[in-house]
Amino acid sequence: MSVKIAKKNNGVKRGLAASIIDKIGLPTLIIAAFFAAVMITAVVLKQSIPVLISDILRRFGMNGVLVLAMVPAIRSGTGPNFALPVGIICGLLAWTIGIEMGLTGIKLVLVVALMATVFAVIAGYLYGRLLNAVKGAEMAIATYTGFSIVGFMALVWLIAPFKSKQMGWMMGSGLRETIKLEGVGAAQIFNKFLSFEVLGITVPTGMLLIFFAFCLLIWLFFRTKTGIAITAGGNNPEFAAASGINIDRNRIIANIISTVLGALGIIIYSQSYGYFQLYSGPLMMAFPAVAGVLIGGATASKANVSHVIIGTFLFQGLLTASAPLANQLFEGSDLSEILRMVLQNGIILYALTQVKGGGK
Amino acid sequence: MSDILLSFRNIAKEFSGNRVLNNINLDIKKGEIHALIGENGAGKSTLMNILFGMPVIHTTGGFEGSIEIEGEKVQITSPHEAMARGIGMVHQEFMLIPGYTITENIKINRELTNPNPISRIFGKQLETLDMKRMNADARKALDIMGMDIEEYTMVEGLPVGHMQFIEIAREIDKSGVKLLVFDEPTAVLTESETQNLLSVLEKLAATGIGIIFISHRLDEVMQVSHRVTILRDGELVVTKPTEDTNKHEIAELMVGRKVIMERSGSDKRKISDDIILSIRNLEVKMPGEEVKGFNLEVRKGEIVGIGGLAGQGKLGVANGIMGIFPARGEVIFEGRPLELNNPKGALAAGLAFVSEDRKGVGLLLDDSIELNTVFTSMQIHNQFLINLGFAKFMNARRIRRHTQAMINDLDIRCTSSKQKVGSLSGGNQQKVCLARALTQNPKLLLVSEPTRGIDVGAKKLVLDLLKKLNEEQGLTIVMTSSELAELRSICDRIVIVCEGKVEGILPPDASNTEFGLMMSGSRAGSQQGDGIA
């Protein structure tokens, strides 16, 4: 009798474990466990935990909107937006034009954001049209769209008639590879807004607020008539078409939103960094964003705002925490940087192999 | 005794508890053309799958009974083995490679080869093709059928009739072929091609090959077969020499199932004389269910059934009207012409559609009952929304309330209105489809295969629901179904579609013979089979 009960309990437990894995998704659980292990090691190795947490918060806020850009694309059925560099370039172009205009401080940032949005709407529209022409091969096409635009813009950065001393080389023409935002009063402008310190942890309040505001907007958008139609078109195109939905138009709308988020995302990212990078800087930026949303539990066809928040936190947290750890463990060698690369790309690779896993 | 080529002995087959074949005993003689007849789902394909040892049989628990070839009990566990034992199949869809010549297609995978130096080192796969001998073989096979086409012609661009013959040539070229199965070989052929094919069948039979001829065209069966076997609901009804029967009897035996549910309560309803929907010359390009010039007038308040055999185009009608497959022709709804190929327009005009493809077109399987119920109304009629001017947000509370009401009305069995539709049973999924259609407050409801894949109890519920909607709300319904009994139980009249056109319209109480003849394309009353258009 008692054996029977034990068996029964066991069954219930296993069911519970399976349902948790089902609900949260295996990749998310594994990365979370890995993250926890790294944090514990950090404590054991006597790393400064407040500094670590401050760093994690900062990187979380920096990358959040870029990861959020994945949601509309995935929900519309075009898959993760591997062409994120398209949006990023719009943001960078806006930065350069804004600085060239001689603006500084908050005025600069607002004008840049406005310009970036306009550029991104146009670029996103064209990109959406492209995706509609290559249905079924979106992910590969998107990746190479991103690569191509970065290559093309490398030419533009070189020959565009920019005059500003902030951005040019000491001699010759063309823009510098790395452009500091300190000189134009835009570095950490959001981070510092309402920022406070508690237990030695610096909280970049302004940046986090902006990130959460975007999360709220996207969440709300997918509760509107258009948002619901976009999701339905991504989940089951035949169903949506039979209900009279214009799927191609919706895919374009979703990719415009994604591109705009990419453009605004890079503005938030670079103000926190203190500088932005031209030329091959944006080349690989889509991958950490894709990995972030996938680790959060999204799949190539399903993504929620919650996936973005969880995934960005885990992915950036893991990267941030493991770097100083590697430094300490392999002191005096270049190994830590290599290890960081291995880790980041390893996570991306893992997330991509798990594209179909996770909660539906 | 030895003129018996193949025997089925006590064959029975279950698919997950559902008995689809029961106690089949059947002999095929040498040189005989044996017609196998039955409605869709009567068990013809299952029987043939057993004969060919198809994986679908063995992965579902095998079958009962035994098969004997020339008196010897055999175990056929794969199509390959069936081939080795001299059983061949001529497929309904052609399995030919367009870019190859006729010879190459006939000889594919059985090429005749000569050794060469390279093949002596690297093995048989690299031997040279002996085109001369292969061409000669192909010629022989073509000659048997009296085809004077050159064997080195490319298959690409040949008329379909020729392709069919090449398929047959491939089968008879296989040495030692004893039995050939023809599965609806005339379905895609023109009339003259059909006549050619039938004479080839006779020639083949004369050489001693046994032939199983599956067809629903009774005129052909009468013309060419020696004996007829009729299957119905998995049972063998009768095997008879063809000369002792006629197509009326065959039709009756094929359909002959008691009408379980009688149309009742019809006196309460009123069908007005207003034509609500009129369809003229509708052509729909729906793969496998093409409509080629369909005409129908539907009166307000009636239930019209569309029946017919699979592949004849009955499913294409509703799909064409709703703009799901490309359509041409004229559809007038409530006196106004309906723009075709425009799902949005059809929905906005007040039509609603419950698709036969429940899991594909019909539902968002990963989403809640709520979203599935209100989606179309929200998108087309702007219902269940809160309009804030700059954006229209979904009205979660109204959606919840409405869905709850639908769940109660239609008796949808679920844990909550948030449950994912994919986790519901087939019958309940169908009710969600109906709930979405009803939420649109349609003036006319098109329902396709409403009971496909759902159990008997749920079937009755769905049919009763349709009847109730019609009686109480005067909803006009056009129901398409391959189950005749179901159409007869609730429809006022039944349109039988054959070859993409209306073959005829019958009252639900018409005799089995009439239905059977009409479904097989022979108009009632015609004796000579001149009914085929």
PDB file of N, CA and C in Angstrom, chain A residues 220-226 228-229 231-233 235-236 238-245 302 360, chain B residues 324 343-344 347 360-364 366-367 371 375-376 378-380 382 385 392-394 420 436:
ATOM      1  N   LEU A 220       1.167  46.272 -25.291  1.00  0.00           N
ATOM      2  CA  LEU A 220      -0.122  46.864 -25.631  1.00  0.00           C
ATOM      3  C   LEU A 220      -0.422  46.704 -27.121  1.00  0.00           C
ATOM      4  N   PHE A 221       0.613  46.922 -27.943  1.00  0.00           N
ATOM      5  CA  PHE A 221       0.400  46.836 -29.378  1.00  0.00           C
ATOM      6  C   PHE A 221      -0.152  45.459 -29.761  1.00  0.00           C
ATOM      7  N   PHE A 222       0.359  44.416 -29.124  1.00  0.00           N
ATOM      8  CA  PHE A 222      -0.114  43.087 -29.492  1.00  0.00           C
ATOM      9  C   PHE A 222      -1.458  42.740 -28.854  1.00  0.00           C
ATOM     10  N   ARG A 223      -2.068  43.718 -28.236  1.00  0.00           N
ATOM     11  CA  ARG A 223      -3.459  43.557 -27.806  1.00  0.00           C
ATOM     12  C   ARG A 223      -4.389  44.432 -28.646  1.00  0.00           C
ATOM     13  N   THR A 224      -3.868  45.089 -29.655  1.00  0.00           N
ATOM     14  CA  THR A 224      -4.742  45.863 -30.536  1.00  0.00           C
ATOM     15  C   THR A 224      -5.207  44.976 -31.685  1.00  0.00           C
ATOM     16  N   LYS A 225      -6.169  45.480 -32.422  1.00  0.00           N
ATOM     17  CA  LYS A 225      -6.710  44.745 -33.567  1.00  0.00           C
ATOM     18  C   LYS A 225      -5.581  44.356 -34.535  1.00  0.00           C
ATOM     19  N   THR A 226      -4.749  45.337 -34.868  1.00  0.00           N
ATOM     20  CA  THR A 226      -3.655  45.059 -35.805  1.00  0.00           C
ATOM     21  C   THR A 226      -2.675  44.057 -35.211  1.00  0.00           C
ATOM     22  N   ILE A 228      -3.142  41.752 -32.971  1.00  0.00           N
ATOM     23  CA  ILE A 228      -3.714  40.401 -32.923  1.00  0.00           C
ATOM     24  C   ILE A 228      -3.709  39.780 -34.317  1.00  0.00           C
ATOM     25  N   ALA A 229      -4.022  40.608 -35.323  1.00  0.00           N
ATOM     26  CA  ALA A 229      -4.016  40.095 -36.701  1.00  0.00           C
ATOM     27  C   ALA A 229      -2.604  39.681 -37.111  1.00  0.00           C
ATOM     28  N   THR A 231      -0.181  38.595 -35.142  1.00  0.00           N
ATOM     29  CA  THR A 231       0.146  37.339 -34.463  1.00  0.00           C
ATOM     30  C   THR A 231      -0.551  36.163 -35.136  1.00  0.00           C
ATOM     31  N   ALA A 232      -1.826  36.338 -35.468  1.00  0.00           N
ATOM     32  CA  ALA A 232      -2.569  35.242 -36.102  1.00  0.00           C
ATOM     33  C   ALA A 232      -1.934  34.894 -37.448  1.00  0.00           C
ATOM     34  N   GLY A 233      -1.526  35.907 -38.191  1.00  0.00           N
ATOM     35  CA  GLY A 233      -0.893  35.663 -39.483  1.00  0.00           C
ATOM     36  C   GLY A 233       0.407  34.901 -39.340  1.00  0.00           C
ATOM     37  N   ASN A 235       1.099  32.822 -36.737  1.00  0.00           N
ATOM     38  CA  ASN A 235       0.817  31.484 -36.216  1.00  0.00           C
ATOM     39  C   ASN A 235       0.249  30.572 -37.284  1.00  0.00           C
ATOM     40  N   ASN A 236      -0.664  31.077 -38.076  1.00  0.00           N
ATOM     41  CA  ASN A 236      -1.350  30.241 -39.051  1.00  0.00           C
ATOM     42  C   ASN A 236      -1.801  31.104 -40.218  1.00  0.00           C
ATOM     43  N   GLU A 238      -2.800  30.455 -43.174  1.00  0.00           N
ATOM     44  CA  GLU A 238      -4.019  30.056 -43.885  1.00  0.00           C
ATOM     45  C   GLU A 238      -5.254  30.522 -43.139  1.00  0.00           C
ATOM     46  N   PHE A 239      -5.203  30.357 -41.828  1.00  0.00           N
ATOM     47  CA  PHE A 239      -6.330  30.787 -40.996  1.00  0.00           C
ATOM     48  C   PHE A 239      -6.546  32.282 -41.159  1.00  0.00           C
ATOM     49  N   ALA A 240      -5.468  33.037 -41.062  1.00  0.00           N
ATOM     50  CA  ALA A 240      -5.584  34.492 -41.138  1.00  0.00           C
ATOM     51  C   ALA A 240      -6.105  34.918 -42.507  1.00  0.00           C
ATOM     52  N   ALA A 241      -5.593  34.279 -43.556  1.00  0.00           N
ATOM     53  CA  ALA A 241      -6.038  34.647 -44.907  1.00  0.00           C
ATOM     54  C   ALA A 241      -7.529  34.378 -45.062  1.00  0.00           C
ATOM     55  N   ALA A 242      -7.991  33.252 -44.475  1.00  0.00           N
ATOM     56  CA  ALA A 242      -9.410  32.913 -44.579  1.00  0.00           C
ATOM     57  C   ALA A 242     -10.269  33.903 -43.803  1.00  0.00           C
ATOM     58  N   SER A 243      -9.671  34.606 -42.836  1.00  0.00           N
ATOM     59  CA  SER A 243     -10.418  35.616 -42.097  1.00  0.00           C
ATOM     60  C   SER A 243     -10.217  36.999 -42.714  1.00  0.00           C
ATOM     61  N   GLY A 244      -9.708  37.020 -43.910  1.00  0.00           N
ATOM     62  CA  GLY A 244      -9.608  38.285 -44.630  1.00  0.00           C
ATOM     63  C   GLY A 244      -8.461  39.176 -44.205  1.00  0.00           C
ATOM     64  N   ILE A 245      -7.420  38.593 -43.620  1.00  0.00           N
ATOM     65  CA  ILE A 245      -6.284  39.392 -43.163  1.00  0.00           C
ATOM     66  C   ILE A 245      -5.279  39.564 -44.306  1.00  0.00           C
ATOM     67  N   LYS A 302       7.264  32.026 -31.945  1.00  0.00           N
ATOM     68  CA  LYS A 302       6.507  32.564 -30.810  1.00  0.00           C
ATOM     69  C   LYS A 302       7.422  33.405 -29.933  1.00  0.00           C
ATOM     70  N   LYS A 360       5.596  26.849 -25.816  1.00  0.00           N
ATOM     71  CA  LYS A 360       4.948  27.256 -27.058  1.00  0.00           C
ATOM     72  C   LYS A 360       4.170  28.542 -26.825  1.00  0.00           C
TER      73      LYS A 360
ATOM     74  N   ILE B 324     -10.859  31.358 -50.714  1.00  0.00           N
ATOM     75  CA  ILE B 324      -9.689  30.666 -50.174  1.00  0.00           C
ATOM     76  C   ILE B 324      -8.872  30.036 -51.292  1.00  0.00           C
ATOM     77  N   PRO B 343     -11.527  37.130 -49.498  1.00  0.00           N
ATOM     78  CA  PRO B 343     -12.114  36.588 -48.275  1.00  0.00           C
ATOM     79  C   PRO B 343     -12.760  37.682 -47.425  1.00  0.00           C
ATOM     80  N   LYS B 344     -12.109  38.816 -47.363  1.00  0.00           N
ATOM     81  CA  LYS B 344     -12.606  39.900 -46.533  1.00  0.00           C
ATOM     82  C   LYS B 344     -13.985  40.350 -47.010  1.00  0.00           C
ATOM     83  N   LEU B 347     -16.699  37.757 -46.169  1.00  0.00           N
ATOM     84  CA  LEU B 347     -17.041  37.771 -44.742  1.00  0.00           C
ATOM     85  C   LEU B 347     -17.855  39.019 -44.407  1.00  0.00           C
ATOM     86  N   GLY B 360      -6.028  23.213 -40.175  1.00  0.00           N
ATOM     87  CA  GLY B 360      -5.247  24.127 -40.995  1.00  0.00           C
ATOM     88  C   GLY B 360      -5.903  25.484 -41.079  1.00  0.00           C
ATOM     89  N   VAL B 361      -6.935  25.585 -41.917  1.00  0.00           N
ATOM     90  CA  VAL B 361      -7.611  26.862 -42.128  1.00  0.00           C
ATOM     91  C   VAL B 361      -8.517  27.218 -40.952  1.00  0.00           C
ATOM     92  N   GLY B 362      -9.012  26.192 -40.267  1.00  0.00           N
ATOM     93  CA  GLY B 362     -10.111  26.422 -39.334  1.00  0.00           C
ATOM     94  C   GLY B 362      -9.758  27.026 -37.995  1.00  0.00           C
ATOM     95  N   LEU B 363      -8.571  26.733 -37.463  1.00  0.00           N
ATOM     96  CA  LEU B 363      -8.302  27.109 -36.073  1.00  0.00           C
ATOM     97  C   LEU B 363      -6.879  27.622 -35.886  1.00  0.00           C
ATOM     98  N   LEU B 364      -6.725  28.441 -34.853  1.00  0.00           N
ATOM     99  CA  LEU B 364      -5.399  28.790 -34.340  1.00  0.00           C
ATOM    100  C   LEU B 364      -5.156  27.841 -33.183  1.00  0.00           C
ATOM    101  N   ASP B 366      -2.731  26.978 -31.324  1.00  0.00           N
ATOM    102  CA  ASP B 366      -1.948  27.355 -30.154  1.00  0.00           C
ATOM    103  C   ASP B 366      -2.568  28.502 -29.372  1.00  0.00           C
ATOM    104  N   ASP B 367      -3.722  28.956 -29.805  1.00  0.00           N
ATOM    105  CA  ASP B 367      -4.340  30.071 -29.097  1.00  0.00           C
ATOM    106  C   ASP B 367      -5.616  29.634 -28.382  1.00  0.00           C
ATOM    107  N   LEU B 371      -9.797  33.672 -28.319  1.00  0.00           N
ATOM    108  CA  LEU B 371      -9.303  34.333 -29.536  1.00  0.00           C
ATOM    109  C   LEU B 371      -9.895  33.663 -30.777  1.00  0.00           C
ATOM    110  N   PHE B 375     -12.012  36.054 -33.248  1.00  0.00           N
ATOM    111  CA  PHE B 375     -11.016  36.638 -34.152  1.00  0.00           C
ATOM    112  C   PHE B 375     -11.629  37.259 -35.415  1.00  0.00           C
ATOM    113  N   THR B 376     -12.425  36.485 -36.125  1.00  0.00           N
ATOM    114  CA  THR B 376     -12.937  36.968 -37.409  1.00  0.00           C
ATOM    115  C   THR B 376     -13.872  38.168 -37.220  1.00  0.00           C
ATOM    116  N   MET B 378     -13.818  40.294 -34.829  1.00  0.00           N
ATOM    117  CA  MET B 378     -12.986  41.430 -34.436  1.00  0.00           C
ATOM    118  C   MET B 378     -12.341  42.066 -35.667  1.00  0.00           C
ATOM    119  N   GLN B 379     -11.819  41.235 -36.549  1.00  0.00           N
ATOM    120  CA  GLN B 379     -11.083  41.759 -37.688  1.00  0.00           C
ATOM    121  C   GLN B 379     -12.015  42.303 -38.771  1.00  0.00           C
ATOM    122  N   ILE B 380     -13.149  41.657 -38.955  1.00  0.00           N
ATOM    123  CA  ILE B 380     -14.017  42.056 -40.067  1.00  0.00           C
ATOM    124  C   ILE B 380     -15.043  43.094 -39.622  1.00  0.00           C
ATOM    125  N   ASN B 382     -15.104  44.726 -36.590  1.00  0.00           N
ATOM    126  CA  ASN B 382     -14.637  45.630 -35.530  1.00  0.00           C
ATOM    127  C   ASN B 382     -15.392  45.459 -34.228  1.00  0.00           C
ATOM    128  N   LEU B 385     -13.839  45.356 -29.520  1.00  0.00           N
ATOM    129  CA  LEU B 385     -12.701  46.269 -29.463  1.00  0.00           C
ATOM    130  C   LEU B 385     -13.084  47.502 -28.660  1.00  0.00           C
ATOM    131  N   LYS B 392      -7.131  50.527 -31.638  1.00  0.00           N
ATOM    132  CA  LYS B 392      -8.284  49.730 -31.201  1.00  0.00           C
ATOM    133  C   LYS B 392      -7.770  48.562 -30.372  1.00  0.00           C
ATOM    134  N   PHE B 393      -8.056  48.608 -29.072  1.00  0.00           N
ATOM    135  CA  PHE B 393      -7.589  47.539 -28.193  1.00  0.00           C
ATOM    136  C   PHE B 393      -8.663  46.486 -28.019  1.00  0.00           C
ATOM    137  N   MET B 394      -8.206  45.231 -27.794  1.00  0.00           N
ATOM    138  CA  MET B 394      -9.202  44.186 -27.598  1.00  0.00           C
ATOM    139  C   MET B 394      -9.903  44.381 -26.262  1.00  0.00           C
ATOM    140  N   LYS B 420      -6.137  26.236 -24.665  1.00  0.00           N
ATOM    141  CA  LYS B 420      -5.696  26.223 -26.051  1.00  0.00           C
ATOM    142  C   LYS B 420      -6.564  25.268 -26.854  1.00  0.00           C
ATOM    143  N   ARG B 436     -17.070  30.429 -33.856  1.00  0.00           N
ATOM    144  CA  ARG B 436     -16.533  31.590 -34.543  1.00  0.00           C
ATOM    145  C   ARG B 436     -17.458  32.029 -35.673  1.00  0.00           C
TER     146      ARG B 436
END
